[in-house]
Short mmCIF file of C-alpha atoms and ligand atoms in Angstrom, two decimals:
data_model
loop_
_atom_site.label_atom_id
_atom_site.label_comp_id
_atom_site.label_asym_id
_atom_site.label_seq_id
_atom_site.Cartn_x
_atom_site.Cartn_y
_atom_site.Cartn_z
CA MET A 1 1.38 24.28 7.13
CA GLU A 2 0.35 24.25 3.45
CA ARG A 3 -0.35 21.32 1.26
CA LEU A 4 2.12 20.77 -1.57
CA PRO A 5 1.23 22.41 -5.03
CA GLY A 6 -0.71 20.03 -7.50
CA PHE A 7 -1.96 17.93 -4.49
CA ARG A 8 -5.61 18.03 -3.06
CA ASP A 9 -7.53 17.98 0.17
CA PHE A 10 -10.86 16.08 0.01
CA TYR A 11 -13.53 17.36 2.45
CA PRO A 12 -17.16 16.09 3.00
CA GLU A 13 -19.93 18.22 1.56
CA PRO A 14 -20.86 20.95 1.79
CA LEU A 15 -17.34 22.17 0.98
CA PRO A 16 -15.83 25.00 3.09
CA HIS A 17 -13.89 26.66 0.38
CA SER A 18 -13.82 26.44 -3.37
CA ASP A 19 -10.14 25.67 -3.30
CA VAL A 20 -10.79 22.03 -1.85
CA TRP A 21 -12.18 19.02 -3.58
CA SER A 22 -15.19 16.81 -2.52
CA ALA A 23 -14.69 13.38 -1.01
CA ASP A 24 -18.34 12.76 -1.60
CA VAL A 25 -17.85 13.52 -5.28
CA ARG A 26 -14.88 11.07 -5.31
CA ASN A 27 -16.84 8.30 -3.83
CA TYR A 28 -19.81 9.16 -6.29
CA LEU A 29 -17.35 8.60 -9.14
CA PHE A 30 -15.73 5.64 -7.64
CA ASP A 31 -19.14 3.91 -7.11
CA LYS A 32 -20.23 4.63 -10.87
CA TRP A 33 -16.85 3.33 -12.03
CA ARG A 34 -16.87 0.01 -9.99
CA ASN A 35 -20.52 -0.72 -11.01
CA THR A 36 -19.94 -0.14 -14.62
CA ALA A 37 -16.73 -2.09 -14.81
CA ARG A 38 -18.51 -5.00 -12.99
CA ALA A 39 -21.39 -4.89 -15.46
CA PHE A 40 -18.68 -5.56 -18.28
CA GLY A 41 -17.43 -8.40 -16.33
CA PHE A 42 -14.13 -6.70 -15.07
CA ARG A 43 -12.50 -7.67 -11.70
CA GLU A 44 -10.75 -5.45 -9.32
CA TYR A 45 -7.05 -5.54 -8.56
CA ASP A 46 -4.46 -3.11 -6.82
CA GLY A 47 -0.75 -2.82 -6.50
CA PRO A 48 1.81 -0.83 -4.39
CA PRO A 49 1.97 3.03 -4.88
CA LEU A 50 5.83 2.77 -4.68
CA GLU A 51 7.58 0.72 -7.30
CA PRO A 52 11.27 0.15 -8.34
CA LEU A 53 12.28 3.09 -10.62
CA ASP A 54 13.38 0.64 -13.39
CA LEU A 55 9.71 -0.42 -14.05
CA TYR A 56 9.18 2.95 -15.63
CA THR A 57 12.60 3.95 -17.13
CA LEU A 58 12.58 1.54 -19.92
CA LYS A 59 8.95 1.05 -20.67
CA SER A 60 6.92 4.22 -20.18
CA GLY A 61 8.69 6.67 -22.55
CA GLU A 62 10.58 9.95 -21.92
CA GLU A 63 7.53 12.02 -21.09
CA ILE A 64 6.50 10.30 -18.07
CA VAL A 65 10.02 9.34 -16.90
CA GLY A 66 10.80 13.10 -16.76
CA GLN A 67 7.80 13.51 -14.58
CA LEU A 68 8.51 10.89 -12.06
CA TYR A 69 8.62 11.49 -8.31
CA ASN A 70 11.64 9.26 -7.59
CA PHE A 71 14.13 8.85 -4.67
CA ILE A 72 16.61 6.58 -3.07
CA ASP A 73 14.90 4.74 -0.08
CA LYS A 74 16.75 3.93 3.11
CA GLY A 75 17.64 0.54 1.79
CA ASN A 76 19.44 2.22 -1.10
CA ARG A 77 16.89 1.19 -3.79
CA ALA A 78 16.04 3.59 -6.45
CA VAL A 79 12.27 3.83 -6.31
CA ALA A 80 9.40 5.97 -7.84
CA LEU A 81 5.83 6.77 -6.90
CA ARG A 82 3.70 5.16 -9.60
CA PRO A 83 3.17 7.65 -12.33
CA GLU A 84 0.59 5.23 -14.18
CA MET A 85 -0.74 1.81 -13.57
CA THR A 86 -0.02 -0.21 -16.74
CA PRO A 87 3.54 -1.36 -15.90
CA THR A 88 2.45 -2.62 -12.42
CA LEU A 89 -0.44 -4.33 -14.01
CA ALA A 90 2.01 -5.98 -16.53
CA ARG A 91 4.22 -6.97 -13.53
CA LEU A 92 1.20 -8.55 -11.81
CA VAL A 93 -0.21 -10.56 -14.66
CA GLY A 94 3.14 -11.51 -15.79
CA ALA A 95 3.93 -13.01 -12.41
CA HIS A 96 0.77 -15.15 -12.31
CA GLU A 97 -0.40 -15.51 -15.77
CA ARG A 98 -1.13 -19.16 -15.64
CA HIS A 99 -3.44 -18.64 -12.75
CA TYR A 100 -5.97 -16.83 -14.75
CA LYS A 101 -8.15 -17.91 -17.66
CA LYS A 102 -7.93 -15.65 -20.71
CA PRO A 103 -8.83 -13.15 -21.58
CA VAL A 104 -8.06 -11.36 -18.31
CA LYS A 105 -10.46 -8.47 -17.66
CA TRP A 106 -9.17 -6.24 -14.80
CA PHE A 107 -9.80 -2.86 -13.41
CA SER A 108 -8.33 -0.63 -10.72
CA ILE A 109 -8.71 2.89 -9.21
CA PRO A 110 -5.09 3.87 -8.30
CA GLN A 111 -3.70 7.18 -7.16
CA LEU A 112 -1.10 8.28 -9.44
CA PHE A 113 1.80 10.85 -9.14
CA ARG A 114 3.49 13.01 -11.76
CA TYR A 115 5.59 15.94 -11.36
CA GLU A 116 3.69 18.04 -14.06
CA ARG A 117 3.52 21.73 -14.62
CA GLN A 118 0.25 22.33 -12.61
CA GLN A 119 -2.52 23.71 -15.06
CA LYS A 120 -6.41 23.30 -15.56
CA GLY A 121 -7.12 19.59 -15.70
CA ARG A 122 -3.55 18.53 -14.70
CA LEU A 123 -2.29 18.07 -11.18
CA ARG A 124 0.74 16.36 -9.51
CA GLU A 125 -1.62 13.58 -8.07
CA HIS A 126 -4.91 12.18 -9.60
CA PHE A 127 -7.02 9.01 -9.27
CA GLN A 128 -7.34 7.14 -12.41
CA PHE A 129 -9.70 4.34 -13.42
CA ASN A 130 -7.87 1.67 -15.38
CA ALA A 131 -9.54 -1.08 -17.27
CA ASP A 132 -7.28 -3.66 -19.26
CA LEU A 133 -7.91 -6.65 -21.16
CA LEU A 134 -5.14 -9.24 -21.60
CA GLY A 135 -4.80 -12.31 -23.73
CA GLU A 136 -6.80 -11.38 -26.71
CA THR A 137 -5.66 -9.90 -30.00
CA ASP A 138 -8.94 -9.46 -31.71
CA PRO A 139 -10.16 -6.07 -32.26
CA ALA A 140 -13.31 -7.05 -30.30
CA ALA A 141 -11.23 -6.54 -27.20
CA ASP A 142 -10.34 -2.94 -28.19
CA ALA A 143 -14.06 -2.49 -28.98
CA GLU A 144 -15.15 -3.77 -25.60
CA LEU A 145 -12.87 -1.40 -23.68
CA ILE A 146 -14.10 1.59 -25.74
CA ALA A 147 -17.62 0.47 -25.12
CA LEU A 148 -16.66 0.36 -21.34
CA LEU A 149 -15.38 3.78 -21.55
CA ILE A 150 -18.37 5.29 -23.09
CA SER A 151 -20.56 3.60 -20.50
CA LEU A 152 -18.36 4.98 -17.68
CA LEU A 153 -19.05 8.42 -19.06
CA GLN A 154 -22.56 7.95 -19.72
CA ALA A 155 -23.05 6.67 -16.15
CA CYS A 156 -21.85 10.13 -15.06
CA GLY A 157 -24.65 11.81 -17.14
CA LEU A 158 -22.60 12.67 -20.18
CA THR A 159 -24.23 12.45 -23.69
CA PRO A 160 -23.00 12.15 -27.36
CA SER A 161 -23.21 16.00 -27.48
CA ASP A 162 -20.80 16.24 -24.52
CA PHE A 163 -17.87 13.95 -25.43
CA VAL A 164 -16.38 12.02 -28.29
CA ILE A 165 -13.87 9.09 -28.56
CA ARG A 166 -11.01 10.00 -31.00
CA LEU A 167 -9.99 6.62 -32.40
CA SER A 168 -6.62 6.08 -34.17
CA SER A 169 -3.87 3.45 -34.69
CA ARG A 170 -0.17 3.37 -34.16
CA ASN A 171 -0.31 0.87 -37.06
CA ALA A 172 -1.58 3.63 -39.64
CA TRP A 173 1.16 5.81 -38.32
CA HIS A 174 3.75 3.02 -38.52
CA ASP A 175 2.96 2.25 -42.15
CA TYR A 176 3.08 5.98 -42.95
CA PHE A 177 6.58 6.24 -41.48
CA ALA A 178 7.83 3.15 -43.17
CA ARG A 179 6.68 4.52 -46.56
CA SER A 180 8.82 7.54 -45.93
CA SER A 181 12.55 7.34 -46.18
CA ALA A 182 12.94 8.41 -42.61
CA ASP A 183 15.43 6.43 -40.34
CA PRO A 184 13.53 3.50 -38.87
CA ALA A 185 15.44 4.05 -35.55
CA ARG A 186 13.55 7.52 -35.19
CA GLU A 187 9.92 6.15 -35.29
CA TYR A 188 9.16 7.02 -31.59
CA GLU A 189 10.68 10.45 -32.15
CA PHE A 190 8.26 10.80 -34.98
CA TYR A 191 5.37 9.66 -32.74
CA GLN A 192 6.23 12.27 -30.18
CA VAL A 193 6.03 15.03 -32.88
CA ILE A 194 2.59 13.68 -34.04
CA ASP A 195 1.39 13.59 -30.22
CA LYS A 196 2.44 17.23 -29.89
CA LEU A 197 0.93 18.59 -33.27
CA GLU A 198 -2.13 20.14 -31.74
CA ARG A 199 -0.26 21.81 -29.00
CA ALA A 200 2.93 22.87 -30.89
CA THR A 201 3.17 25.96 -33.21
CA PRO A 202 3.18 24.85 -36.98
CA ASP A 203 6.75 26.19 -37.20
CA GLU A 204 7.99 23.95 -34.40
CA SER A 205 6.18 20.92 -36.04
CA GLU A 206 7.57 21.64 -39.37
CA ALA A 207 11.05 22.02 -38.21
CA LYS A 208 10.95 18.60 -36.15
CA LEU A 209 9.40 16.84 -39.18
CA ALA A 210 11.89 18.28 -41.47
CA ALA A 211 14.67 16.89 -39.35
CA LEU A 212 13.11 13.41 -39.93
CA GLY A 213 12.75 14.14 -43.68
CA LEU A 214 8.99 14.67 -43.52
CA SER A 215 6.79 17.46 -44.32
CA LEU A 216 4.02 18.93 -42.30
CA ASP A 217 1.63 19.34 -45.16
CA ALA A 218 1.89 15.58 -46.12
CA VAL A 219 1.31 14.65 -42.37
CA ARG A 220 -1.87 16.92 -42.36
CA HIS A 221 -3.06 15.54 -45.48
CA PHE A 222 -2.76 11.90 -44.05
CA ILE A 223 -4.69 13.14 -40.99
CA GLU A 224 -7.42 14.82 -43.01
CA ALA A 225 -7.97 11.68 -45.38
CA GLY A 226 -8.50 9.74 -42.14
CA GLN A 227 -8.83 6.40 -43.90
CA PRO A 228 -9.46 3.76 -41.12
CA THR A 229 -7.20 0.87 -41.12
CA PRO A 230 -9.02 -2.74 -41.26
CA GLU A 231 -8.80 -3.09 -37.39
CA LEU A 232 -10.23 0.36 -36.75
CA SER A 233 -13.13 -0.53 -39.29
CA THR A 234 -13.80 -3.69 -37.34
CA ILE A 235 -13.87 -1.78 -34.02
CA ILE A 236 -16.24 0.91 -35.45
CA GLN A 237 -18.59 -1.93 -36.77
CA ASP A 238 -18.56 -3.63 -33.21
CA LEU A 239 -19.42 -0.36 -31.53
CA SER A 240 -22.14 0.48 -34.05
CA ALA A 241 -23.75 -2.84 -33.39
CA ARG A 242 -24.07 -1.82 -29.67
CA GLY A 243 -25.49 1.53 -30.76
CA LEU A 244 -22.42 3.38 -29.97
CA ALA A 245 -21.12 4.60 -33.42
CA GLU A 246 -22.05 8.36 -32.49
CA PHE A 247 -19.63 8.35 -29.68
CA VAL A 248 -16.48 7.68 -31.99
CA LYS A 249 -14.60 9.35 -34.79
CA ILE A 250 -11.45 8.30 -36.69
CA ASP A 251 -8.88 10.93 -35.82
CA TYR A 252 -5.13 10.45 -36.62
CA ASN A 253 -4.12 13.47 -34.57
CA VAL A 254 -4.15 11.02 -31.59
CA ILE A 255 -1.14 8.82 -31.32
CA ARG A 256 -0.54 8.58 -27.64
CA GLY A 257 2.53 9.91 -25.80
CA LEU A 258 3.47 6.53 -23.95
CA ALA A 259 6.13 4.54 -25.68
CA TYR A 260 4.48 1.10 -25.43
CA TYR A 261 1.42 1.42 -27.43
CA THR A 262 1.33 -0.90 -30.60
CA GLY A 263 -1.88 -0.97 -32.26
CA PRO A 264 -5.32 1.06 -32.06
CA VAL A 265 -5.13 4.01 -29.66
CA PHE A 266 -7.91 6.37 -28.34
CA GLU A 267 -8.71 9.42 -26.33
CA ALA A 268 -12.01 10.83 -25.00
CA PHE A 269 -12.36 14.67 -25.19
CA ASP A 270 -15.24 17.01 -24.48
CA ARG A 271 -16.87 18.03 -27.79
CA GLN A 272 -16.17 21.75 -27.32
CA GLY A 273 -12.58 21.12 -26.78
CA GLN A 274 -12.49 23.12 -23.50
CA PHE A 275 -10.86 20.55 -21.38
CA ARG A 276 -7.61 18.35 -21.46
CA ALA A 277 -8.14 14.66 -22.32
CA ILE A 278 -10.65 12.89 -20.26
CA ALA A 279 -9.22 9.46 -20.85
CA GLY A 280 -6.72 7.66 -23.07
CA GLY A 281 -5.47 4.18 -23.95
CA GLY A 282 -4.72 1.68 -26.65
CA ARG A 283 -3.32 -1.52 -27.45
CA TYR A 284 0.14 -2.55 -25.93
CA ASP A 285 1.03 -6.15 -26.92
CA HIS A 286 4.72 -6.09 -25.95
CA LEU A 287 4.74 -4.70 -22.47
CA VAL A 288 4.03 -7.73 -20.51
CA GLY A 289 7.03 -9.61 -22.47
CA LEU A 290 9.23 -6.57 -21.82
CA ILE A 291 8.32 -6.35 -18.24
CA THR A 292 8.72 -10.36 -17.68
CA GLY A 293 12.01 -10.16 -19.49
CA GLY A 294 10.40 -12.24 -22.40
CA LYS A 295 9.02 -14.95 -20.01
CA VAL A 296 5.38 -14.21 -20.75
CA GLN A 297 4.09 -12.81 -23.95
CA LEU A 298 0.58 -11.57 -23.59
CA PRO A 299 -1.21 -9.24 -25.91
CA ALA A 300 -3.12 -6.46 -24.12
CA ALA A 301 -5.12 -3.20 -24.39
CA GLY A 302 -6.60 -0.83 -21.92
CA PHE A 303 -7.20 2.80 -20.98
CA GLY A 304 -7.11 5.23 -18.07
CA LEU A 305 -9.74 7.63 -16.98
CA GLY A 306 -8.74 10.42 -14.80
CA ASP A 307 -10.91 11.98 -11.95
CA VAL A 308 -9.73 15.57 -12.49
CA VAL A 309 -11.07 16.44 -15.91
CA LEU A 310 -14.22 14.27 -15.44
CA THR A 311 -15.04 16.12 -12.26
CA GLU A 312 -14.45 19.45 -13.95
CA ILE A 313 -16.85 18.62 -16.86
CA ILE A 314 -19.72 17.17 -14.74
CA THR A 315 -19.57 20.04 -12.36
CA GLN A 316 -19.65 22.68 -15.21
CA ARG A 317 -22.61 20.62 -16.69
CA ARG A 318 -24.40 20.49 -13.37
CA LEU A 319 -24.65 16.62 -13.39
CA LEU A 320 -23.73 15.99 -9.84
CA PRO A 321 -26.60 14.93 -7.68
CA LYS A 322 -26.89 16.65 -4.20
CA LEU A 323 -24.14 14.74 -2.14
CA GLU A 324 -25.05 15.40 1.36
CA ALA A 325 -24.84 13.70 4.77
CA ARG A 326 -27.74 11.27 4.85
CA LEU A 327 -28.94 9.35 8.08
CA ASP A 328 -31.65 6.79 8.35
CA ALA A 329 -32.26 7.79 11.76
CA PHE A 330 -31.14 10.33 14.55
CA CYS A 331 -31.66 8.96 18.10
CA LEU A 332 -32.55 11.87 20.38
CA ILE A 333 -31.42 11.23 23.91
CA GLU A 334 -33.38 13.86 26.00
CA ASP A 335 -33.56 12.04 29.30
CA GLU A 336 -29.93 10.78 30.37
CA SER A 337 -31.49 7.90 32.44
CA ILE A 338 -32.41 6.49 29.15
CA ARG A 339 -29.00 6.66 27.42
CA ARG A 340 -27.96 2.94 28.04
CA ASP A 341 -31.25 1.63 26.38
CA SER A 342 -30.74 4.09 23.56
CA LEU A 343 -27.14 2.92 23.04
CA ARG A 344 -28.40 -0.79 22.92
CA LEU A 345 -30.87 0.14 20.12
CA ILE A 346 -28.60 2.29 18.14
CA HIS A 347 -26.01 -0.52 18.13
CA GLU A 348 -28.57 -3.13 16.89
CA LEU A 349 -29.95 -0.90 14.15
CA ARG A 350 -26.36 -0.22 13.03
CA GLN A 351 -25.63 -3.85 13.03
CA ALA A 352 -28.67 -4.37 10.76
CA GLY A 353 -27.10 -1.88 8.27
CA CYS A 354 -28.87 1.37 9.35
CA ALA A 355 -26.98 4.80 9.40
CA VAL A 356 -27.71 6.07 12.87
CA ASP A 357 -26.25 8.88 15.04
CA PHE A 358 -26.88 10.38 18.34
CA PRO A 359 -25.51 13.03 20.67
CA LEU A 360 -22.40 11.85 22.41
CA ALA A 361 -22.97 13.95 25.36
CA PRO A 362 -25.96 15.68 27.01
CA LEU A 363 -27.40 18.33 24.88
CA LYS A 364 -30.43 20.71 24.86
CA SER A 365 -33.44 18.99 22.89
CA ASP A 366 -33.64 21.87 20.42
CA LYS A 367 -29.88 21.39 19.50
CA GLN A 368 -30.56 17.66 19.16
CA PHE A 369 -33.28 18.18 16.76
CA LYS A 370 -31.26 20.62 14.59
CA ARG A 371 -28.55 18.03 14.21
CA ALA A 372 -31.08 15.43 13.15
CA LEU A 373 -32.36 18.04 10.56
CA ASP A 374 -28.81 19.04 9.35
CA SER A 375 -27.82 15.31 8.98
CA HIS A 376 -30.79 14.83 6.82
CA ALA A 377 -32.02 11.93 8.99
CA ALA A 378 -35.19 10.30 7.60
CA TYR A 379 -36.35 9.56 11.17
CA THR A 380 -35.79 10.66 14.71
CA LEU A 381 -36.06 7.99 17.45
CA ARG A 382 -36.79 8.80 21.16
CA LEU A 383 -36.89 6.19 23.86
CA GLU A 384 -39.47 6.49 26.63
CA ARG A 385 -39.94 4.64 29.85
CA SER A 386 -43.33 3.92 31.12
CA THR A 387 -44.29 3.93 34.92
CA HIS A 388 -44.02 0.28 34.83
CA GLY A 389 -40.37 0.57 33.53
CA GLU A 390 -41.19 -0.70 29.94
CA ILE A 391 -39.33 0.86 27.15
CA SER A 392 -41.17 2.13 24.02
CA VAL A 393 -39.66 4.14 21.04
CA ARG A 394 -41.38 7.10 19.32
CA ILE A 395 -40.40 7.19 15.82
CA LYS A 396 -40.86 10.34 13.77
CA ASN A 397 -40.79 10.43 9.95
CA LEU A 398 -39.21 13.75 9.39
CA ARG A 399 -40.42 14.23 5.81
CA THR A 400 -44.39 13.48 6.45
CA ARG A 401 -44.13 14.28 10.23
CA GLU A 402 -46.07 11.08 10.88
CA GLU A 403 -45.22 9.42 14.31
CA ASN A 404 -45.51 5.99 15.45
CA VAL A 405 -44.74 4.27 18.87
CA ALA A 406 -43.27 0.64 18.96
CA SER A 407 -41.26 -1.58 21.19
CA PRO A 408 -37.34 -1.47 20.51
CA ALA A 409 -37.79 -4.86 18.67
CA GLU A 410 -40.30 -3.42 16.10
CA VAL A 411 -38.27 -0.34 15.16
CA LEU A 412 -36.36 -1.71 12.32
CA PRO A 413 -39.19 -2.84 10.16
CA LEU A 414 -40.95 0.46 10.77
CA LEU A 415 -37.84 2.43 9.21
CA ARG A 416 -39.21 2.29 5.84
CA LEU A 417 -35.70 3.00 4.04
CA PRO A 418 -35.51 4.02 0.57
P1 LIG B 501 -2.61 8.87 -19.75
O1 LIG B 501 -3.12 9.24 -21.04
O2 LIG B 501 -1.25 9.20 -19.34
O3 LIG B 501 -2.49 7.21 -19.85
O4 LIG B 501 -3.61 9.10 -18.67
C1 LIG B 501 -4.92 8.70 -18.77
C2 LIG B 501 -5.80 9.79 -18.27
O5 LIG B 501 -5.40 10.18 -16.88
C3 LIG B 501 -5.78 11.15 -18.83
O6 LIG B 501 -6.58 11.32 -20.09
C4 LIG B 501 -6.20 12.16 -17.86
O7 LIG B 501 -7.63 12.26 -17.67
C5 LIG B 501 -5.59 11.57 -16.51
N1 LIG B 501 -4.34 12.16 -16.19
C6 LIG B 501 -2.99 11.72 -16.55
N2 LIG B 501 -2.24 12.77 -16.12
C7 LIG B 501 -3.00 13.58 -15.21
C8 LIG B 501 -2.52 14.56 -14.45
N3 LIG B 501 -1.34 15.08 -14.20
N4 LIG B 501 -3.55 15.26 -13.65
C9 LIG B 501 -4.88 14.72 -13.87
N5 LIG B 501 -5.37 13.75 -14.61
C10 LIG B 501 -4.30 13.13 -15.39
C11 LIG B 501 -2.01 6.32 -18.98
O8 LIG B 501 -1.73 6.69 -17.86
C12 LIG B 501 -2.16 4.90 -19.43
N6 LIG B 501 -1.21 4.08 -18.42
C13 LIG B 501 -3.51 4.34 -19.68
C14 LIG B 501 -3.49 2.94 -20.07
C15 LIG B 501 -4.13 1.80 -19.34
N7 LIG B 501 -3.24 2.49 -21.26
C16 LIG B 501 -3.38 1.19 -21.15
N8 LIG B 501 -3.83 0.61 -20.07
#
């Protein structure tokens, strides 16, 4: 039985095959993400992986709706696997908005599902770190989010020479569109053309813009001029006060595909442009209102950072530490008459927070020792019974080869754990 295309199997290291993903790398990233988000004062939330189809059809925009994994469930409900987290977040916050002080700073690490054409950096399932800040219109909120995104990437070892945040604003494009004589009802269609500009051929873009009464030359000129709007200048000043100016540049090629963005938008890319977008987000001041049917109006901004492209980049740059099995101690049981006493000590050490393993069934001593080495145990423990029936423990430091003998109660303080 094969797995479905675009889905992944995650194995513990060392990996058996180049076609599978590392569960250890995934945990490594999640730990970095959680620690960095908490350092910025964000709290974790989660929601269901299956949602009513309606949550996406009106609010996310054509591109994502075309990629939905949707079906009718046994209760005759139209449902979809979540392709993104933002509508779920808007639903959650909208439902209990009064319960939380503003601004709300929340993060989540959902697994998301999109029926996309499988290609490098894009699969049909991915994990996406999301951080969102609700209840604040000041561009300081957008800057706080971008600073968090930069710190997340730095925590994974990336530097200003590895990545850049391309900062833009839908307001700049909204004003551009409003100044033209194009039909105001076709504004989102125009955004879609800008979003595809770097991927489509000039002829395709030219034709689509002409249909809206606009020219590719004029659009290109506007992008090249790259004049920051007042909100973008404020964001850049804020980031520069934090010493992060070198990570950002104004780039009006970015406009974002999703329908709900209303203000500053941004995407993170590797500097060489070898990979797909690492992360993307922006301001979406009307989504909570839309999802709550107008009951709750809450300005918001946020971003999503996927695990696929980030793993590709840090693997290529060799930034991952060695992620292997690591035990504090391996308890050798060479004399079966001492198994019960060994089990007691093992359980006590585990309850004290030590990672301890042992042979479940009788095993030759050399094989037991090999297992201790393979699992990178810091110590081996071997219980011994004296002629008077007293139990002592021989503790061996596998790095220094130093040995100690102690009573079972003395073992824990002797395991000098890193
Ligand atoms: P997005 O740009 O669709 O934004 O996705 C954000 C990131 O998720 C992308 O830059 C990419 O790293 C990753 N990603 C997206 N699709 C795939 C895929 N098929 N395979 C692998 N990685 C993928 C959003 O989803 C917004 N909801 C983010 C947001 C949060 N905006 C405001 N708050």
